[in-house]
Short mmCIF file of C-alpha atoms and ligand atoms in Angstrom, two decimals:
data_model
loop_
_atom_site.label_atom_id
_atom_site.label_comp_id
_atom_site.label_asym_id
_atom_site.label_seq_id
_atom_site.Cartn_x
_atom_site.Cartn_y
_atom_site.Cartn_z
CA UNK A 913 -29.51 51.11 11.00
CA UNK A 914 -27.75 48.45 8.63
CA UNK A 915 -25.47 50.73 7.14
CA UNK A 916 -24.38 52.37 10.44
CA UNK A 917 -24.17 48.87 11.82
CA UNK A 918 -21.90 47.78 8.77
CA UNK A 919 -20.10 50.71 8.24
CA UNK A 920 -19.10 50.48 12.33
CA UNK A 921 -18.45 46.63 12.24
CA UNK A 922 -15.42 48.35 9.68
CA UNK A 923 -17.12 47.43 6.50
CA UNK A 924 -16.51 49.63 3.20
CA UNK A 925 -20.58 50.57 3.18
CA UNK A 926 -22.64 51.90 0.32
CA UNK A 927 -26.18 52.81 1.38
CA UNK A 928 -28.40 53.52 -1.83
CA UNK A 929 -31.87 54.67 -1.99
CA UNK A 930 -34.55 55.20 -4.59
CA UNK A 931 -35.64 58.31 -3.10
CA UNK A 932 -34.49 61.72 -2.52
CA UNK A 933 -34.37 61.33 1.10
CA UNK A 934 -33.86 59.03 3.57
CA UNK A 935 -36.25 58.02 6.08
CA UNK A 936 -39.07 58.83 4.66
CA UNK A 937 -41.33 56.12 6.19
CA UNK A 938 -39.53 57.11 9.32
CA UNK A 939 -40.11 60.83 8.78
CA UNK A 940 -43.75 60.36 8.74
CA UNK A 941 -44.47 57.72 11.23
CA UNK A 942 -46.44 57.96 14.30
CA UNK A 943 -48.37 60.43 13.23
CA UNK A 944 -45.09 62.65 12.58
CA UNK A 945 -43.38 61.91 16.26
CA UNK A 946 -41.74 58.47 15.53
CA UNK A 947 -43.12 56.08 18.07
CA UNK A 948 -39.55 54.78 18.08
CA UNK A 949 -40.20 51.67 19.92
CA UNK A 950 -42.09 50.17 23.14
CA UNK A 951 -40.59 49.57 27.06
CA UNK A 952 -40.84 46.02 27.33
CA UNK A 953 -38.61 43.08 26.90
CA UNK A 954 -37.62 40.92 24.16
CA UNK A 955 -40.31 38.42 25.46
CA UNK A 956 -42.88 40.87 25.63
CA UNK A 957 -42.25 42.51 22.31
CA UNK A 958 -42.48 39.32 20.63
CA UNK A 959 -46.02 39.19 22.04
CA UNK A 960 -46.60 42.45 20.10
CA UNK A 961 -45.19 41.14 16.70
CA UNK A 962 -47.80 38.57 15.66
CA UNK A 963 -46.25 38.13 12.36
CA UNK A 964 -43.45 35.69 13.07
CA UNK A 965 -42.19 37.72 16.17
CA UNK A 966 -40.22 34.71 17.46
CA UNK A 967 -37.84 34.97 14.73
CA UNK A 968 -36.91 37.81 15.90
CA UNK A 969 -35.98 36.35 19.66
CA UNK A 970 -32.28 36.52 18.87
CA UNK A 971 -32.20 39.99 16.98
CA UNK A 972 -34.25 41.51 20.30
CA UNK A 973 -32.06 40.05 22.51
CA UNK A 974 -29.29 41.79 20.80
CA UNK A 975 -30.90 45.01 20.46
CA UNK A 976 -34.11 45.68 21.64
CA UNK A 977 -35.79 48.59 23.35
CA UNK A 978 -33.81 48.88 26.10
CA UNK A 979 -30.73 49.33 23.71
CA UNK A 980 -32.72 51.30 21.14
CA UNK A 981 -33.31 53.90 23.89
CA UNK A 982 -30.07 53.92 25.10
CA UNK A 983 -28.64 54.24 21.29
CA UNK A 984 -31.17 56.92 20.96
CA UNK A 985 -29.23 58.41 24.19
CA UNK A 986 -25.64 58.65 23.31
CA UNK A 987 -26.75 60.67 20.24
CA UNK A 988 -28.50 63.25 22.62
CA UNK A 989 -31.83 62.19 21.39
CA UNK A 990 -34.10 61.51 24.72
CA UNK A 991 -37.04 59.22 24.59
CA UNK A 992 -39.98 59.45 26.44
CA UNK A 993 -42.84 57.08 27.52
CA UNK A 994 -46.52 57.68 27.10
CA UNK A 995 -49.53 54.92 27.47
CA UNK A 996 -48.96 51.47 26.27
CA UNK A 997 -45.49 51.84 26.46
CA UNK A 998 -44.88 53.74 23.64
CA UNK A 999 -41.66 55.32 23.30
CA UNK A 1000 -41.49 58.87 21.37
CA UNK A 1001 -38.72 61.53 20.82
CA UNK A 1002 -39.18 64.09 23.84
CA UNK A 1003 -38.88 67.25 20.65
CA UNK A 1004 -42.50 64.90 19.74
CA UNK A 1005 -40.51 65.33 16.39
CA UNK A 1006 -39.87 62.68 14.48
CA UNK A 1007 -37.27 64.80 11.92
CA UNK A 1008 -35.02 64.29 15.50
CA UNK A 1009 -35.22 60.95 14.94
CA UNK A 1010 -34.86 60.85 10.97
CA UNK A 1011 -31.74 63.18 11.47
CA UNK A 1012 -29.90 61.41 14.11
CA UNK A 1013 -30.04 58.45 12.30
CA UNK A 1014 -28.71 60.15 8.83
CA UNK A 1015 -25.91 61.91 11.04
CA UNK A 1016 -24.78 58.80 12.47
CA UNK A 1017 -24.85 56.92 8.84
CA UNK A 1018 -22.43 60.41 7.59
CA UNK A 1019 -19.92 59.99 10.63
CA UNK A 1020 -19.83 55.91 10.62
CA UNK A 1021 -18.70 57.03 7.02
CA UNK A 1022 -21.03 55.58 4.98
CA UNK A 1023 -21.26 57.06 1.52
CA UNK A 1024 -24.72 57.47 0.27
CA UNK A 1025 -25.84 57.70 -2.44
CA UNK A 1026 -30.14 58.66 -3.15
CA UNK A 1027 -32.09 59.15 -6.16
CA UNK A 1028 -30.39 55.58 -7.18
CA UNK A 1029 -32.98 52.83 -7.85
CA UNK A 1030 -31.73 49.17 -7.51
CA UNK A 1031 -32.81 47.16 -10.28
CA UNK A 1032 -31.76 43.73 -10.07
CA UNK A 1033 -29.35 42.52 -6.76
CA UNK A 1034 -26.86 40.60 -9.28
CA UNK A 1035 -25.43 36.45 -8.71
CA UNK A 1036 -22.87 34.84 -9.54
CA UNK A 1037 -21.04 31.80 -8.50
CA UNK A 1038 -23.56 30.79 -6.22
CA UNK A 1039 -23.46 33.93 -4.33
CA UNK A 1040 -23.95 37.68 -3.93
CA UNK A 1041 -21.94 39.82 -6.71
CA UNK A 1042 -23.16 43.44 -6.22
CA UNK A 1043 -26.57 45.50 -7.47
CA UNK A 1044 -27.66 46.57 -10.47
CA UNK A 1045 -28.94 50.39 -10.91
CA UNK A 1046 -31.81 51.33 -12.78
CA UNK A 1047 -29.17 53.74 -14.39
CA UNK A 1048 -27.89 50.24 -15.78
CA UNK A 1049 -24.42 50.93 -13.66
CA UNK A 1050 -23.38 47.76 -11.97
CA UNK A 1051 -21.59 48.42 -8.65
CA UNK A 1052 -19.48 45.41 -6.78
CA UNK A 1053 -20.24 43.73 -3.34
CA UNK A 1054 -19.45 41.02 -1.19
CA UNK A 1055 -22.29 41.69 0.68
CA UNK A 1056 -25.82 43.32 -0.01
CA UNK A 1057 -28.03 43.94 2.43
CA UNK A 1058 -31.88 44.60 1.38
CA UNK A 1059 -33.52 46.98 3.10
CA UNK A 1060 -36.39 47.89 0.71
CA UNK A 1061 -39.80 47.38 2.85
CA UNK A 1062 -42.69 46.62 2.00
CA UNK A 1063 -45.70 47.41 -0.05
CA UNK A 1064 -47.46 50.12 2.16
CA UNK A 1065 -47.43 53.51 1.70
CA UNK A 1066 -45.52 53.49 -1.68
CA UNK A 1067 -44.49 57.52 -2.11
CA UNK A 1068 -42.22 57.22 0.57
CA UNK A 1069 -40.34 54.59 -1.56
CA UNK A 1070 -41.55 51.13 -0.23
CA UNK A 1071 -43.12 50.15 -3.87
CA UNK A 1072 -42.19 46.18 -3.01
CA UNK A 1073 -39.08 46.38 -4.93
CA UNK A 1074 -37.55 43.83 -3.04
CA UNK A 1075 -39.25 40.67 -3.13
CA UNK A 1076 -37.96 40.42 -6.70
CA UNK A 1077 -34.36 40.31 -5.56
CA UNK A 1078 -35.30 37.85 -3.15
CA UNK A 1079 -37.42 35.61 -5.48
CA UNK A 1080 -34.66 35.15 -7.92
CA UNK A 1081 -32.03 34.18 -5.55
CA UNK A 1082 -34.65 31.36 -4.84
CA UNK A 1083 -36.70 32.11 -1.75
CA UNK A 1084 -39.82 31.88 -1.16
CA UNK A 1085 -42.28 35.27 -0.59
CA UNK A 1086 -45.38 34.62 1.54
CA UNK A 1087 -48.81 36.05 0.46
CA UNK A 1088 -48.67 40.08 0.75
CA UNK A 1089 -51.67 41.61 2.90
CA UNK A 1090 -52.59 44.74 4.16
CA UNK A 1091 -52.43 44.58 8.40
CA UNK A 1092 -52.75 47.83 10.87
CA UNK A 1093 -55.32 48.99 8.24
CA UNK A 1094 -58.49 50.49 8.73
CA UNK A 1095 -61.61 47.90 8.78
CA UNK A 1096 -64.17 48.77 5.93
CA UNK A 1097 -67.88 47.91 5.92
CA UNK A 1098 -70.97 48.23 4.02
CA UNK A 1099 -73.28 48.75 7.32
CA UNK A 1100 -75.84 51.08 6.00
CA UNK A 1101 -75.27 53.30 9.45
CA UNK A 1102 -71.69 53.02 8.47
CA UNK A 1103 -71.80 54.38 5.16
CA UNK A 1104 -74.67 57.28 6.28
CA UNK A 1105 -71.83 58.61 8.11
CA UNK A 1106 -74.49 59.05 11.23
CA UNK A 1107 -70.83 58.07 13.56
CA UNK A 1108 -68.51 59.33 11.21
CA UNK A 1109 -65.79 60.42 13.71
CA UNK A 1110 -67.05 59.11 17.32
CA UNK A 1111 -64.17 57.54 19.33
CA UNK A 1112 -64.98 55.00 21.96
CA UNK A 1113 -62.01 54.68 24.47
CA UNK A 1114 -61.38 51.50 26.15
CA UNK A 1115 -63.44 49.06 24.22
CA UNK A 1116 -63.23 45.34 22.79
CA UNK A 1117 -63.18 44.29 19.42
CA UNK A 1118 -64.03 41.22 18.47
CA UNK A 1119 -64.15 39.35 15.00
CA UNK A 1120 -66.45 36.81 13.74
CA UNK A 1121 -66.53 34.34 11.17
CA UNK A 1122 -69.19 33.61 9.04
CA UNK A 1123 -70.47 30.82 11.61
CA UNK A 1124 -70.20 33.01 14.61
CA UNK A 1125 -66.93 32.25 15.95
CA UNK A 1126 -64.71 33.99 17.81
CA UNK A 1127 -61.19 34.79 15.88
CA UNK A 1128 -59.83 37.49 17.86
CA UNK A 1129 -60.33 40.29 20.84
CA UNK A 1130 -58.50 43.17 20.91
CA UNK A 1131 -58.62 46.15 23.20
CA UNK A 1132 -58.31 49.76 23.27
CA UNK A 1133 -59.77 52.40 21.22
CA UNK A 1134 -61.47 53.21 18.12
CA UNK A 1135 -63.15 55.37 15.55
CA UNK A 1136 -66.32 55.38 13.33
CA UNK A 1137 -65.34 56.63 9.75
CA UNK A 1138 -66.76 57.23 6.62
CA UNK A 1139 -66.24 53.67 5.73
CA UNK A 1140 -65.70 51.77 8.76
CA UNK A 1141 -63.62 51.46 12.07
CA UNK A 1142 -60.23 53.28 12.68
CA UNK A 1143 -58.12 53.88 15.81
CA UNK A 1144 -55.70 50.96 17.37
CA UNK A 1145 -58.03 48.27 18.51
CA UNK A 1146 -59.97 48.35 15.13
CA UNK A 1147 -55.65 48.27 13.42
CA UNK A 1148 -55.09 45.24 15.81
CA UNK A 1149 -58.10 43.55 14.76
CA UNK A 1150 -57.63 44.26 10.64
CA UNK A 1151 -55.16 41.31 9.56
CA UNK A 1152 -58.03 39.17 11.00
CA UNK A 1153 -60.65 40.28 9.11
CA UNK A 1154 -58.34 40.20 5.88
CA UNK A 1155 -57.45 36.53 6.84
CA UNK A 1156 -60.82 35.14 7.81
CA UNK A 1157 -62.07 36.76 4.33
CA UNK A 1158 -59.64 34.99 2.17
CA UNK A 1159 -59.71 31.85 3.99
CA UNK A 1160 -63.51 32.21 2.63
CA UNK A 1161 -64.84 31.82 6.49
CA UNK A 1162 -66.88 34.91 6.09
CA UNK A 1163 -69.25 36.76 6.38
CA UNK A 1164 -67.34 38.61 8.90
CA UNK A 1165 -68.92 41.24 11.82
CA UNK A 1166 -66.54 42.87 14.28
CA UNK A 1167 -68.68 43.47 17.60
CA UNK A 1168 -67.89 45.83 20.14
CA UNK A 1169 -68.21 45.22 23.57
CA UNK A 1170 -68.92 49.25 24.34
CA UNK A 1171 -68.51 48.24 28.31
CA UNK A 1172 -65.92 45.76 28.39
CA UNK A 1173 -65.85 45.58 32.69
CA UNK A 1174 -69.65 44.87 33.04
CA UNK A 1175 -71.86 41.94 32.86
CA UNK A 1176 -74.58 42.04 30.54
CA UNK A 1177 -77.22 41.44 33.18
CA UNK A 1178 -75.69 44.39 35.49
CA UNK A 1179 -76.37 46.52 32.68
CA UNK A 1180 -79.82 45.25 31.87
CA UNK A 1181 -80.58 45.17 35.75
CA UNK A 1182 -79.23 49.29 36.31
CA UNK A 1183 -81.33 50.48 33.28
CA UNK A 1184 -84.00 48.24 34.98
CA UNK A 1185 -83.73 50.15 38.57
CA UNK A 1186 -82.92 53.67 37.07
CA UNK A 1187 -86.16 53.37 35.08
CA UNK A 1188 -88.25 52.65 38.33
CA UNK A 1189 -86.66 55.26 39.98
CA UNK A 1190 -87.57 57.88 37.44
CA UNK A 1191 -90.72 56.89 35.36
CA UNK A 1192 -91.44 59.75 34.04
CA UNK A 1193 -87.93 59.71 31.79
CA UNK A 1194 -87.59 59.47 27.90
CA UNK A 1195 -85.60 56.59 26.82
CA UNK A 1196 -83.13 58.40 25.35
CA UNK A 1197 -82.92 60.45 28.23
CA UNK A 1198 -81.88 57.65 30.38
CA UNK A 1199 -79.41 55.70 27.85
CA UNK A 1200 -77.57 58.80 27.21
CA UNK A 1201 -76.33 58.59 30.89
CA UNK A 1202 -74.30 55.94 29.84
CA UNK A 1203 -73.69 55.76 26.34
CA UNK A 1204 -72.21 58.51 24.02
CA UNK A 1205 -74.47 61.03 22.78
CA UNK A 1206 -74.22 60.09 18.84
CA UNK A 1207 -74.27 56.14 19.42
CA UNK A 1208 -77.73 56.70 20.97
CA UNK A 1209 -80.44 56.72 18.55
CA UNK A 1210 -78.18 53.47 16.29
CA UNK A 1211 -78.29 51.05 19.75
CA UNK A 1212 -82.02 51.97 20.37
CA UNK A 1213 -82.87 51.63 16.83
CA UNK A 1214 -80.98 48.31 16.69
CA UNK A 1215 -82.17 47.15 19.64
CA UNK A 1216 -85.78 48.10 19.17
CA UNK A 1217 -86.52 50.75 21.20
CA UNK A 1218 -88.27 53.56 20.86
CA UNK A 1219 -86.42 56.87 21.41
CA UNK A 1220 -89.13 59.25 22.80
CA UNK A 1221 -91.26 56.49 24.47
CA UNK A 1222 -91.06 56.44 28.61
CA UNK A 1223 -88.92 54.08 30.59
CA UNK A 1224 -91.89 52.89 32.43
CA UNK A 1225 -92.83 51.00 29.24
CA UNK A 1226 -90.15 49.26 28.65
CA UNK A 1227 -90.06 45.96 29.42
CA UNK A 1228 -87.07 43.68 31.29
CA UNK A 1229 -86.58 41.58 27.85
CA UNK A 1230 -86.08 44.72 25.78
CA UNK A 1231 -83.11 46.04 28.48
CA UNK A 1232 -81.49 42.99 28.27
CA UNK A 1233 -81.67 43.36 24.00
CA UNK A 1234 -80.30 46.78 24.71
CA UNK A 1235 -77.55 45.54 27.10
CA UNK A 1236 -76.87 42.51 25.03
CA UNK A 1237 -76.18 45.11 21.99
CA UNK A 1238 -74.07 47.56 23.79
CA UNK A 1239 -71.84 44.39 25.10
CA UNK A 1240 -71.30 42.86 21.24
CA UNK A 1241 -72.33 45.55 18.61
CA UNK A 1242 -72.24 44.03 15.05
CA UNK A 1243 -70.39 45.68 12.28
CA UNK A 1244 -70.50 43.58 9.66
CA UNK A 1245 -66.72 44.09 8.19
CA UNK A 1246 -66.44 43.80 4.14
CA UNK A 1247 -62.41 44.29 3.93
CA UNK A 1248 -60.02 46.41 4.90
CA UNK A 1249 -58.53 49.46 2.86
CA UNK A 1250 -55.55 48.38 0.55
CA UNK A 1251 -51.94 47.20 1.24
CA UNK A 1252 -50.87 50.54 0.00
CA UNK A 1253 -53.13 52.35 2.48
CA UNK A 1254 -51.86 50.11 5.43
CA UNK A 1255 -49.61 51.07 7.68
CA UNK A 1256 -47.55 47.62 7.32
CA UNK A 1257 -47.01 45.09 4.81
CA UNK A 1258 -47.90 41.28 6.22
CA UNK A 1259 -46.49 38.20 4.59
CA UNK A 1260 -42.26 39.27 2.74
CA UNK A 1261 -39.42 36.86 2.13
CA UNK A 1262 -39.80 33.97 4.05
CA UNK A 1263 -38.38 34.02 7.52
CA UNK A 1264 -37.59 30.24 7.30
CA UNK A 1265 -35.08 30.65 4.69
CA UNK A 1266 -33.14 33.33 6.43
CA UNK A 1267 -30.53 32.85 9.76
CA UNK A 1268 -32.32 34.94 12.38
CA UNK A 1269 -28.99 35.28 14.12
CA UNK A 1270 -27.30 36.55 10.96
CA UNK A 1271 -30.54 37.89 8.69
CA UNK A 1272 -28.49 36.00 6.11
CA UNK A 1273 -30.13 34.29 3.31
CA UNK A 1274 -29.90 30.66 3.52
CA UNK A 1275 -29.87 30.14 0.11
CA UNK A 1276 -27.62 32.88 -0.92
CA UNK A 1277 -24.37 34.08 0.53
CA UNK A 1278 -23.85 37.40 0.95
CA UNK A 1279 -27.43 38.37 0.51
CA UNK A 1280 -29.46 39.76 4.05
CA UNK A 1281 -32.53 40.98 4.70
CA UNK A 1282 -34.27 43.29 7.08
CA UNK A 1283 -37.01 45.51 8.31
CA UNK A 1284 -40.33 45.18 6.58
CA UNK A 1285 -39.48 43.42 3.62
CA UNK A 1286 -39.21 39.99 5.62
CA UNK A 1287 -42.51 37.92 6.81
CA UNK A 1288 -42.44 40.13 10.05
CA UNK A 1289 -44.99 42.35 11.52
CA UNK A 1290 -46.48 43.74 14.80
CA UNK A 1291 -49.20 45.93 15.87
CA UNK A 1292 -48.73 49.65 16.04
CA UNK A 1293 -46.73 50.55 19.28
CA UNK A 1294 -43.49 51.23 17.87
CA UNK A 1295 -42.88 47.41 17.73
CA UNK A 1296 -42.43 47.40 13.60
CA UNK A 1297 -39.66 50.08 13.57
CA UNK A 1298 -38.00 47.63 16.71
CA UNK A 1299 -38.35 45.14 14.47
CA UNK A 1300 -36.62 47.24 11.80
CA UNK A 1301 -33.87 48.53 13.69
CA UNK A 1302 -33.32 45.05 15.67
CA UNK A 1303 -33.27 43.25 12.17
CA UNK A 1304 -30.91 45.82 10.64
CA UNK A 1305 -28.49 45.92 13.17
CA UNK A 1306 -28.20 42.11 13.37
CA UNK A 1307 -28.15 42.20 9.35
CA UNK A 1308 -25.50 44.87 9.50
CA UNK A 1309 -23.12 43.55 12.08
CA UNK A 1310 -23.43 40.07 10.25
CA UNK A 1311 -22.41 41.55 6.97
CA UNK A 1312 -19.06 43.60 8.16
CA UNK A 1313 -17.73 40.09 9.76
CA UNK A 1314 -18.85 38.00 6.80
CA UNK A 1315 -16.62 40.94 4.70
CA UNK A 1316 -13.78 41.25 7.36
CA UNK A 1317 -13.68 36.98 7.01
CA UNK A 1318 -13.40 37.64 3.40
CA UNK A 1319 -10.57 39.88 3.41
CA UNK A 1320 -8.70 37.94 5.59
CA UNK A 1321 -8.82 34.94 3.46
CA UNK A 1322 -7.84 37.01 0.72
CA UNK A 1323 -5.06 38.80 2.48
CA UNK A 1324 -3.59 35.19 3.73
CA UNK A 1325 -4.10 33.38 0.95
CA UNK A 1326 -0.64 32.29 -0.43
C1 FAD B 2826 -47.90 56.26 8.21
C2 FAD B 2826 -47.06 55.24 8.94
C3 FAD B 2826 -46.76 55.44 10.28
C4 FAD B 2826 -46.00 54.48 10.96
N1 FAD B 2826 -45.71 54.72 12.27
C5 FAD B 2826 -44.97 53.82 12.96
C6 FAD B 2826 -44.58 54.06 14.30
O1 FAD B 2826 -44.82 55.13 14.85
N2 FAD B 2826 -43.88 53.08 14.96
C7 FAD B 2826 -43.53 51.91 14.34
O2 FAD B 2826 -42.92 51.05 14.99
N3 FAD B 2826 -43.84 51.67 13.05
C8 FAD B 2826 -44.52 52.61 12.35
N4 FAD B 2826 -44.80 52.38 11.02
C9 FAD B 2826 -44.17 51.25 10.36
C10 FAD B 2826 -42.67 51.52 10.12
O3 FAD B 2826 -42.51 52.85 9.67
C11 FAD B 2826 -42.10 50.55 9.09
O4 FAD B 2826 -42.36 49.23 9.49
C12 FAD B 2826 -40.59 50.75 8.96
O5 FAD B 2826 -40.32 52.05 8.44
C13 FAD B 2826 -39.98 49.70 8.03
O6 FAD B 2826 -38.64 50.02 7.87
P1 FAD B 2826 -37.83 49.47 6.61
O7 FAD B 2826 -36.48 50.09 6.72
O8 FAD B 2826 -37.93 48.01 6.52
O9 FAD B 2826 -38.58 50.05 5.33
P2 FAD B 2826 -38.94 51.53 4.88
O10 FAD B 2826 -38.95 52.46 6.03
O11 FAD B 2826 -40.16 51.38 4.07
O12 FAD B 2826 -37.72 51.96 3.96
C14 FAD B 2826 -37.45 51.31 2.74
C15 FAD B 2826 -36.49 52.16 1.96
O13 FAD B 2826 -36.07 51.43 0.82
C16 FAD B 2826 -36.01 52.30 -0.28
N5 FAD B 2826 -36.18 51.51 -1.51
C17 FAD B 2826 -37.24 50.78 -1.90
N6 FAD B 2826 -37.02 50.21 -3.09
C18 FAD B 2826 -35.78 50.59 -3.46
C19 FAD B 2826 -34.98 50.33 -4.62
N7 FAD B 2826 -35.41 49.60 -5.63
N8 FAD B 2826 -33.75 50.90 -4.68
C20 FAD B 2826 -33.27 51.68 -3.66
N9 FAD B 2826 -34.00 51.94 -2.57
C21 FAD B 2826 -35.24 51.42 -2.47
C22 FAD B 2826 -37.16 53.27 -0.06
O14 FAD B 2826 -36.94 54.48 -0.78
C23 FAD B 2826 -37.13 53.45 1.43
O15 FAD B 2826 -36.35 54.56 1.83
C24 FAD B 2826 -45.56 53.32 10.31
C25 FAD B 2826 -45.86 53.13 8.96
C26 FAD B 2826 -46.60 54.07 8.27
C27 FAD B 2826 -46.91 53.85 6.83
#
């Protein structure tokens, strides 16, 4: 998106990339259809991009999703919208995506060159010279725009190359952490696998510090895995957990409010008035009406009930235990799986240091950053690849005119 925004702002454009492909982060996101970005407005999305989102306010304005589905548009790709607001190509390919974008970068006439590591972005003179290869080839530029990403998923070419460039033209990289990762924990239940693959749809999350305290709620849905909780709500909740643990306020436990929409006492009470009305029922006979099959021998067990006994000995106190348990389930969370297994990189290059209206370094001329590399991130929605596209184009645009200024003053210069 930089180079086609560069190359069409009239710049001379070089786009360069370790790998033997482009878009190979691209090619393999959302689950292989590209959830290219989310219907809402700038305001909205900046809701959706907890890391430093606000930044962003000018970039969005500029391009956000309305534009990115338009863009998406005049190149014959058509979006379409499914829950949340998600916005994926209608092929449900995201190759259509991928290849779009590498046409468009071929006819803005951008030369490209792959399989060409930058080493070292080179100085000089207090400003932006050009790029070192790995080859050891040095190539010229007025402008270089870095484009690396981040940490996560490294064998599509995001190895954190990057924050080196950006560290040594002075700036400032904030703490790298996995977020939109899977929650891990040592639950003994969790690590049996007794839930290994049960999804609950339409639940709350919530995480706990060690004293008890609420950090965050999220909603939506989730899975039990091998080694802990999956799906978006359980994604949404994971930077929390990661925080919280290395702020050393845990123990942590992520509880989940199975039933979101009801009281506690309703629940209690119905279990109450369905056991007088049928006596001669097995416990587990009764809770399976409302909760999932496989989560119903872990909530009596944790709430103290006895599986096989009848519901006309069970008292009102141990309905409300069971109640109270299916409204704030307690996982206790030990981490989260690693930066490389997350699906974004938190913390990057500093977003104070850079013009959010430019993406230019404010501490190096010439040198611009965007997409995942910078202290930016949002949930999964489609909201980090806005945040990509909105960054590059800004960073891209910015670049040509700082070039085309450049070449006037040349060309005028007595
Ligand atoms: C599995 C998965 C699914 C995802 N799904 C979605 C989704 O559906 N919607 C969404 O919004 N977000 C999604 N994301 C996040 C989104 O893909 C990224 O935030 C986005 O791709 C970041 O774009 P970027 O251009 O900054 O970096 P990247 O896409 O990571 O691209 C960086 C590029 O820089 C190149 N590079 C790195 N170092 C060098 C070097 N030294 N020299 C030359 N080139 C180099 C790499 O080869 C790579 O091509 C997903 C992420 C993952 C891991």
């Amino acid at each position: 998106m930089a180079s086609i925004a560069a190359a069409e702002g009239g710049a001379r454009t070089l786009l360069l990339d370790k790998g033997d492909k482009l878009g190979r982060k691209l090619g393999i996101s959302g689950g292989g259809r590209c959830n290219v970005t989310n219907n809402k407005d700038t305001q909205e999305l900046i809701r959706y991009l907890p890391g430093n989102g606000r930044f962003l306010h000018s970039a969005l304005s500029q391009f956000g999703s309305r534009e990115i589905v338009a863009y998406f548009e005049e190149m014959g790709i058509r979006l379409k919208e499914e829950d949340h607001g998600r916005m994926f190509p209608v092929s449900d390919k995201a190759k259509t995506v991928v290849e779009a974008l590498v046409n468009r970068v071929r006819q803005s006439g951008v030369a490209i060159r792959t399989n060409q590591a930058v080493a070292k972005v080179l100085y000089g003179g207090g400003r932006v010279s050009g790029v070192k290869l790995a080859s050891g080839e040095e190539l010229p530029a007025r402008c270089v725009i870095a484009a690396a990403g981040g940490k996560s998923v490294p064998h599509t070419g995001s190895t954190g190359d990057g924050y080196a460039w950006a560290i040594e033209a002075g700036h400032t990289v904030t703490e790298l952490y996995p977020t939109e990762v899977p929650i891990t924990s040592d639950e003994p239940w969790i690590l049996s696998r007794e839930l290994q693959g049960l999804s609950l749809r339409d639940v709350t999350l919530t995480v706990l510090d060690g004293k008890g305290k609420k950090v965050v709620s999220h909603e939506g849905d989730m899975i039990f895995t091998h080694f802990g909780l999956s799906g978006p709500a359980a994604l949404r909740c994971s930077q929390f957990v990661v925080k919280t643990l290395r702020a050393g306020k845990g123990p942590v436990t992520v509880a989940i409010d199975l039933f979101p929409d009801e009281k506690e006492e309703r629940l209690a009470a119905n279990w109450g008035t369905a056991a007088r009305s049928e006596p001669r029922k097995a416990v587990k006979t009764l809770v399976r009406q409302k909760l999932p099959e496989r989560l119903v021998p872990l909530a009596l067990r944790l709430a103290g009930l006895d599986a096989d006994a009848g519901v006309a000995n069970v008292s009102k106190a141990k309905w409300q235990d069971l109640a109270r348990l299916c409204k704030a389930l307690p996982v206790r969370a030990s981490g989260t799986l690693s930066i490389e297994e997350a699906f974004i990189t938190g913390g990057g290059v500093n977003v104070k240091e850079i013009d959010p209206r430019t993406m230019e370094s404010k501490l190096m001329p010439g040198l611009y950053f965007c997409g995942e590399i910078l202290d930016v991130h949002g949930y999964t929605g489609g909201y980090n690849i806005t945040a990509a596209f909105a960054s590059g184009r800004a960073a891209g645009t910015a670049a040509a005119e700082a070039s085309a200024a450049a070449r006037e003053s040349v060309i005028s210069r007595p």
